[in-house]
PDB file of C-alpha atoms in Angstrom:
ATOM      1  CA  LEU A  98      -0.255  -0.108  -0.232  1.00  0.00           C
ATOM      2  CA  ALA A  99       3.026   2.008   0.384  1.00  0.00           C
ATOM      3  CA  LYS A 100       3.549   3.096  -3.632  1.00  0.00           C
ATOM      4  CA  PHE A 101      -0.162   3.174  -4.057  1.00  0.00           C
ATOM      5  CA  SER A 102      -0.356   6.049  -1.042  1.00  0.00           C
ATOM      6  CA  LEU A 103       2.570   7.279  -2.905  1.00  0.00           C
ATOM      7  CA  SER A 104       1.361   7.305  -6.661  1.00  0.00           C
ATOM      8  CA  ASP A 105       3.681   4.144  -8.465  1.00  0.00           C
ATOM      9  CA  TYR A 106       1.033   2.689  -9.439  1.00  0.00           C
ATOM     10  CA  GLU A 107       2.430   0.349 -11.624  1.00  0.00           C
ATOM     11  CA  GLU A 108       5.250  -0.822  -8.520  1.00  0.00           C
ATOM     12  CA  ALA A 109       1.900  -1.040  -6.311  1.00  0.00           C
ATOM     13  CA  ILE A 110       0.444  -3.160  -9.339  1.00  0.00           C
ATOM     14  CA  ASP A 111       3.819  -5.757  -8.936  1.00  0.00           C
ATOM     15  CA  ASP A 112       3.665  -4.852  -5.274  1.00  0.00           C
ATOM     16  CA  PHE A 113      -0.759  -6.779  -5.614  1.00  0.00           C
ATOM     17  CA  SER A 114      -0.197  -9.135  -7.584  1.00  0.00           C
ATOM     18  CA  VAL A 115       3.214 -10.822  -5.469  1.00  0.00           C
ATOM     19  CA  ALA A 116       0.806 -11.172  -2.486  1.00  0.00           C
ATOM     20  CA  LEU A 117      -1.559 -12.491  -4.411  1.00  0.00           C
ATOM     21  CA  GLU A 118       1.346 -15.187  -5.346  1.00  0.00           C
ATOM     22  CA  ILE A 119       1.122 -16.181  -2.142  1.00  0.00           C
ATOM     23  CA  ASP A 120      -2.326 -15.318  -1.440  1.00  0.00           C
ATOM     24  CA  SER A 121      -4.926 -16.098  -3.570  1.00  0.00           C
ATOM     25  CA  LYS A 122      -7.934 -15.074  -2.225  1.00  0.00           C
ATOM     26  CA  PHE A 123      -6.614 -11.556  -0.780  1.00  0.00           C
ATOM     27  CA  ILE A 124      -9.412  -9.634  -1.097  1.00  0.00           C
ATOM     28  CA  SER A 125      -7.714  -6.636  -0.078  1.00  0.00           C
ATOM     29  CA  ALA A 126      -5.193  -6.765  -3.221  1.00  0.00           C
ATOM     30  CA  PHE A 127      -7.413  -7.908  -5.728  1.00  0.00           C
ATOM     31  CA  TYR A 128      -8.831  -4.965  -5.088  1.00  0.00           C
ATOM     32  CA  ASN A 129      -6.635  -2.194  -4.548  1.00  0.00           C
ATOM     33  CA  ARG A 130      -4.730  -3.529  -7.867  1.00  0.00           C
ATOM     34  CA  GLY A 131      -7.865  -3.332  -9.462  1.00  0.00           C
ATOM     35  CA  ILE A 132      -8.197   0.209  -8.187  1.00  0.00           C
ATOM     36  CA  ALA A 133      -4.371   1.498  -9.584  1.00  0.00           C
ATOM     37  CA  LYS A 134      -5.227  -0.239 -12.536  1.00  0.00           C
ATOM     38  CA  ASN A 135      -7.783   2.152 -13.064  1.00  0.00           C
ATOM     39  CA  LEU A 136      -5.978   5.183 -11.950  1.00  0.00           C
ATOM     40  CA  LEU A 137      -3.826   3.870 -15.140  1.00  0.00           C
ATOM     41  CA  SER A 138      -6.858   3.195 -17.878  1.00  0.00           C
ATOM     42  CA  GLY A 139      -6.412   0.259 -17.448  1.00  0.00           C
ATOM     43  CA  TYR A 140     -10.085  -0.322 -17.281  1.00  0.00           C
ATOM     44  CA  VAL A 141     -10.533  -3.719 -18.371  1.00  0.00           C
ATOM     45  CA  GLY A 142      -8.164  -5.439 -16.099  1.00  0.00           C
ATOM     46  CA  ALA A 143      -9.384  -3.579 -13.485  1.00  0.00           C
ATOM     47  CA  ILE A 144     -12.870  -4.254 -13.700  1.00  0.00           C
ATOM     48  CA  GLU A 145     -11.102  -8.169 -13.853  1.00  0.00           C
ATOM     49  CA  ASP A 146      -9.374  -7.221 -10.594  1.00  0.00           C
ATOM     50  CA  ILE A 147     -12.434  -6.117  -8.751  1.00  0.00           C
ATOM     51  CA  SER A 148     -14.831  -9.143  -9.972  1.00  0.00           C
ATOM     52  CA  GLN A 149     -11.792 -11.214  -8.873  1.00  0.00           C
ATOM     53  CA  ALA A 150     -12.854  -9.337  -4.767  1.00  0.00           C
ATOM     54  CA  ILE A 151     -16.234  -9.620  -5.763  1.00  0.00           C
ATOM     55  CA  GLU A 152     -16.259 -13.113  -6.047  1.00  0.00           C
ATOM     56  CA  ILE A 153     -14.572 -13.801  -3.104  1.00  0.00           C
ATOM     57  CA  ASP A 154     -17.022 -11.370  -0.525  1.00  0.00           C
ATOM     58  CA  PRO A 155     -19.778 -10.700  -2.977  1.00  0.00           C
ATOM     59  CA  ASN A 156     -20.875  -7.969   0.441  1.00  0.00           C
ATOM     60  CA  ILE A 157     -18.790  -5.046  -0.311  1.00  0.00           C
ATOM     61  CA  PRO A 158     -20.488  -2.350  -1.905  1.00  0.00           C
ATOM     62  CA  GLU A 159     -17.515  -0.395  -2.985  1.00  0.00           C
ATOM     63  CA  ALA A 160     -16.842  -3.222  -4.829  1.00  0.00           C
ATOM     64  CA  TYR A 161     -19.549  -2.723  -6.728  1.00  0.00           C
ATOM     65  CA  TYR A 162     -18.951   0.862  -7.480  1.00  0.00           C
ATOM     66  CA  SER A 163     -15.925   1.223  -8.152  1.00  0.00           C
ATOM     67  CA  ARG A 164     -16.216  -2.035 -11.042  1.00  0.00           C
ATOM     68  CA  GLY A 165     -19.707   0.341 -12.169  1.00  0.00           C
ATOM     69  CA  ARG A 166     -16.977   3.207 -11.745  1.00  0.00           C
ATOM     70  CA  ASN A 167     -15.156   1.498 -14.619  1.00  0.00           C
ATOM     71  CA  LYS A 168     -17.656  -0.004 -17.202  1.00  0.00           C
ATOM     72  CA  ILE A 169     -18.637   3.850 -17.030  1.00  0.00           C
ATOM     73  CA  GLU A 170     -15.364   4.534 -18.788  1.00  0.00           C
ATOM     74  CA  LEU A 171     -16.268   1.571 -21.474  1.00  0.00           C
ATOM     75  CA  GLY A 172     -19.219   3.297 -22.140  1.00  0.00           C
ATOM     76  CA  ASP A 173     -21.169  -0.020 -20.173  1.00  0.00           C
ATOM     77  CA  TYR A 174     -23.498   1.936 -18.703  1.00  0.00           C
ATOM     78  CA  TYR A 175     -25.960  -0.789 -18.159  1.00  0.00           C
ATOM     79  CA  GLY A 176     -23.893  -2.700 -16.111  1.00  0.00           C
ATOM     80  CA  ALA A 177     -22.773   0.288 -14.383  1.00  0.00           C
ATOM     81  CA  ILE A 178     -26.245   0.254 -13.344  1.00  0.00           C
ATOM     82  CA  LEU A 179     -26.501  -3.700 -12.406  1.00  0.00           C
ATOM     83  CA  ASP A 180     -23.437  -2.798 -10.193  1.00  0.00           C
ATOM     84  CA  TYR A 181     -24.773   0.128  -8.678  1.00  0.00           C
ATOM     85  CA  ASP A 182     -27.704  -0.978  -8.208  1.00  0.00           C
ATOM     86  CA  LYS A 183     -26.063  -3.986  -6.496  1.00  0.00           C
ATOM     87  CA  ALA A 184     -23.974  -1.504  -4.018  1.00  0.00           C
ATOM     88  CA  ILE A 185     -27.291   0.588  -2.983  1.00  0.00           C
ATOM     89  CA  GLU A 186     -28.756  -2.943  -2.307  1.00  0.00           C
ATOM     90  CA  LEU A 187     -25.695  -3.092  -0.007  1.00  0.00           C
ATOM     91  CA  ASN A 188     -25.836   0.648   1.029  1.00  0.00           C
ATOM     92  CA  PRO A 189     -28.876   1.929   0.625  1.00  0.00           C
ATOM     93  CA  ASP A 190     -27.025   4.888   1.964  1.00  0.00           C
ATOM     94  CA  TYR A 191     -24.287   4.917  -0.144  1.00  0.00           C
ATOM     95  CA  ILE A 192     -24.514   8.506  -1.972  1.00  0.00           C
ATOM     96  CA  GLU A 193     -22.122   8.530  -4.868  1.00  0.00           C
ATOM     97  CA  ALA A 194     -23.511   5.540  -6.673  1.00  0.00           C
ATOM     98  CA  TYR A 195     -26.630   7.306  -6.685  1.00  0.00           C
ATOM     99  CA  ASN A 196     -25.224  10.209  -7.784  1.00  0.00           C
ATOM    100  CA  SER A 197     -23.077   7.670 -10.795  1.00  0.00           C
ATOM    101  CA  ARG A 198     -26.087   5.673 -11.304  1.00  0.00           C
ATOM    102  CA  GLY A 199     -28.268   8.506 -11.858  1.00  0.00           C
ATOM    103  CA  ARG A 200     -25.197   9.939 -14.419  1.00  0.00           C
ATOM    104  CA  ALA A 201     -25.233   6.489 -15.931  1.00  0.00           C
ATOM    105  CA  LYS A 202     -28.957   6.698 -16.755  1.00  0.00           C
ATOM    106  CA  HIS A 203     -28.899   9.921 -18.570  1.00  0.00           C
ATOM    107  CA  ASN A 204     -26.411   8.895 -20.680  1.00  0.00           C
ATOM    108  CA  ILE A 205     -28.796   6.284 -21.496  1.00  0.00           C
ATOM    109  CA  THR A 206     -31.274   9.357 -21.613  1.00  0.00           C
ATOM    110  CA  GLU A 207     -33.520   7.332 -19.137  1.00  0.00           C
ATOM    111  CA  TYR A 208     -33.754  11.068 -17.531  1.00  0.00           C
ATOM    112  CA  ALA A 209     -37.133  10.305 -14.892  1.00  0.00           C
ATOM    113  CA  GLY A 210     -34.467   7.526 -13.635  1.00  0.00           C
ATOM    114  CA  ALA A 211     -31.587   9.757 -12.773  1.00  0.00           C
ATOM    115  CA  ILE A 212     -33.867  12.118 -11.118  1.00  0.00           C
ATOM    116  CA  LEU A 213     -35.579   9.837  -8.979  1.00  0.00           C
ATOM    117  CA  ASP A 214     -31.278   8.930  -7.815  1.00  0.00           C
ATOM    118  CA  TYR A 215     -30.493  12.476  -7.751  1.00  0.00           C
ATOM    119  CA  SER A 216     -33.576  13.117  -5.614  1.00  0.00           C
ATOM    120  CA  LYS A 217     -32.922   9.718  -3.058  1.00  0.00           C
ATOM    121  CA  ALA A 218     -29.493  11.084  -2.911  1.00  0.00           C
ATOM    122  CA  ILE A 219     -30.773  14.518  -2.034  1.00  0.00           C
ATOM    123  CA  LYS A 220     -32.798  13.407   1.206  1.00  0.00           C
ATOM    124  CA  ILE A 221     -29.993  11.511   2.181  1.00  0.00           C
ATOM    125  CA  ASP A 222     -27.077  14.450   1.869  1.00  0.00           C
ATOM    126  CA  PRO A 223     -28.964  17.826   0.998  1.00  0.00           C
ATOM    127  CA  ASP A 224     -26.172  20.160   1.157  1.00  0.00           C
ATOM    128  CA  ASN A 225     -24.532  18.105  -1.202  1.00  0.00           C
ATOM    129  CA  ALA A 226     -24.397  20.726  -4.303  1.00  0.00           C
ATOM    130  CA  GLU A 227     -23.282  18.356  -7.441  1.00  0.00           C
ATOM    131  CA  LEU A 228     -26.799  16.311  -6.979  1.00  0.00           C
ATOM    132  CA  TYR A 229     -28.765  19.698  -7.159  1.00  0.00           C
ATOM    133  CA  TYR A 230     -26.595  20.491 -10.421  1.00  0.00           C
ATOM    134  CA  ASN A 231     -27.660  17.257 -12.090  1.00  0.00           C
ATOM    135  CA  ARG A 232     -30.710  16.701 -11.089  1.00  0.00           C
ATOM    136  CA  GLY A 233     -30.731  20.216 -12.604  1.00  0.00           C
ATOM    137  CA  ILE A 234     -29.312  18.550 -16.079  1.00  0.00           C
ATOM    138  CA  SER A 235     -31.504  15.463 -16.034  1.00  0.00           C
ATOM    139  CA  LYS A 236     -34.786  18.370 -15.745  1.00  0.00           C
ATOM    140  CA  PHE A 237     -33.903  20.431 -18.022  1.00  0.00           C
ATOM    141  CA  GLU A 238     -33.164  17.722 -20.393  1.00  0.00           C
ATOM    142  CA  LEU A 239     -37.629  16.258 -20.105  1.00  0.00           C
ATOM    143  CA  GLY A 240     -37.800  19.923 -20.419  1.00  0.00           C
ATOM    144  CA  GLU A 241     -38.637  20.906 -17.071  1.00  0.00           C
ATOM    145  CA  LYS A 242     -36.549  24.142 -17.065  1.00  0.00           C
ATOM    146  CA  ASP A 243     -38.433  25.665 -14.148  1.00  0.00           C
ATOM    147  CA  GLY A 244     -37.285  22.757 -12.017  1.00  0.00           C
ATOM    148  CA  ALA A 245     -33.665  22.844 -13.647  1.00  0.00           C
ATOM    149  CA  TYR A 246     -33.449  26.312 -12.789  1.00  0.00           C
ATOM    150  CA  SER A 247     -34.563  25.940  -8.922  1.00  0.00           C
ATOM    151  CA  ASP A 248     -32.043  22.998  -8.659  1.00  0.00           C
ATOM    152  CA  TRP A 249     -29.186  24.823 -10.367  1.00  0.00           C
ATOM    153  CA  LYS A 250     -30.379  27.959  -8.151  1.00  0.00           C
ATOM    154  CA  VAL A 251     -30.001  25.767  -5.038  1.00  0.00           C
ATOM    155  CA  ALA A 252     -26.006  24.426  -6.165  1.00  0.00           C
ATOM    156  CA  GLY A 253     -25.134  28.031  -6.876  1.00  0.00           C
ATOM    157  CA  GLU A 254     -26.416  29.363  -3.384  1.00  0.00           C
ATOM    158  CA  GLN A 255     -23.619  26.108  -2.334  1.00  0.00           C
ATOM    159  CA  GLY A 256     -21.248  27.280  -4.435  1.00  0.00           C
ATOM    160  CA  TYR A 257     -20.864  24.533  -6.894  1.00  0.00           C
ATOM    161  CA  ILE A 258     -21.196  26.290  -9.668  1.00  0.00           C
TER     162      ILE A 258
END
């Protein structure tokens, strides 16, 4: 982890690989190696490693969230939504998963679903300006201009825009 925390991701990947040679069920090594690969834009490899971590322990919401983020990078919005669904199932207060699922839904023009996700996240964290901003974008796409402007106003008041 030292090399990882020093942003030496290639060396960190090597160290995590060595750890996995010693213990092939070392969840943290799979997960962190996946994160390091993501930071080097190795999205396919990141998905493979994080999937291995999930196979060992399917009850880690952060793993589904992280795998979903990598799927987004590859344009797999539907796959990402499924991962965010599972992350939220495991942690119903996972604001980042709601926000990311909302963005994924927005990208596939499922604006009403995106608005619902942003609204759920806002109920959990009403001071998160990014959520209002994102919800405003989806509302605007649906033609709900007054609602969009209202959300953007809140985002602006909170210093987001």
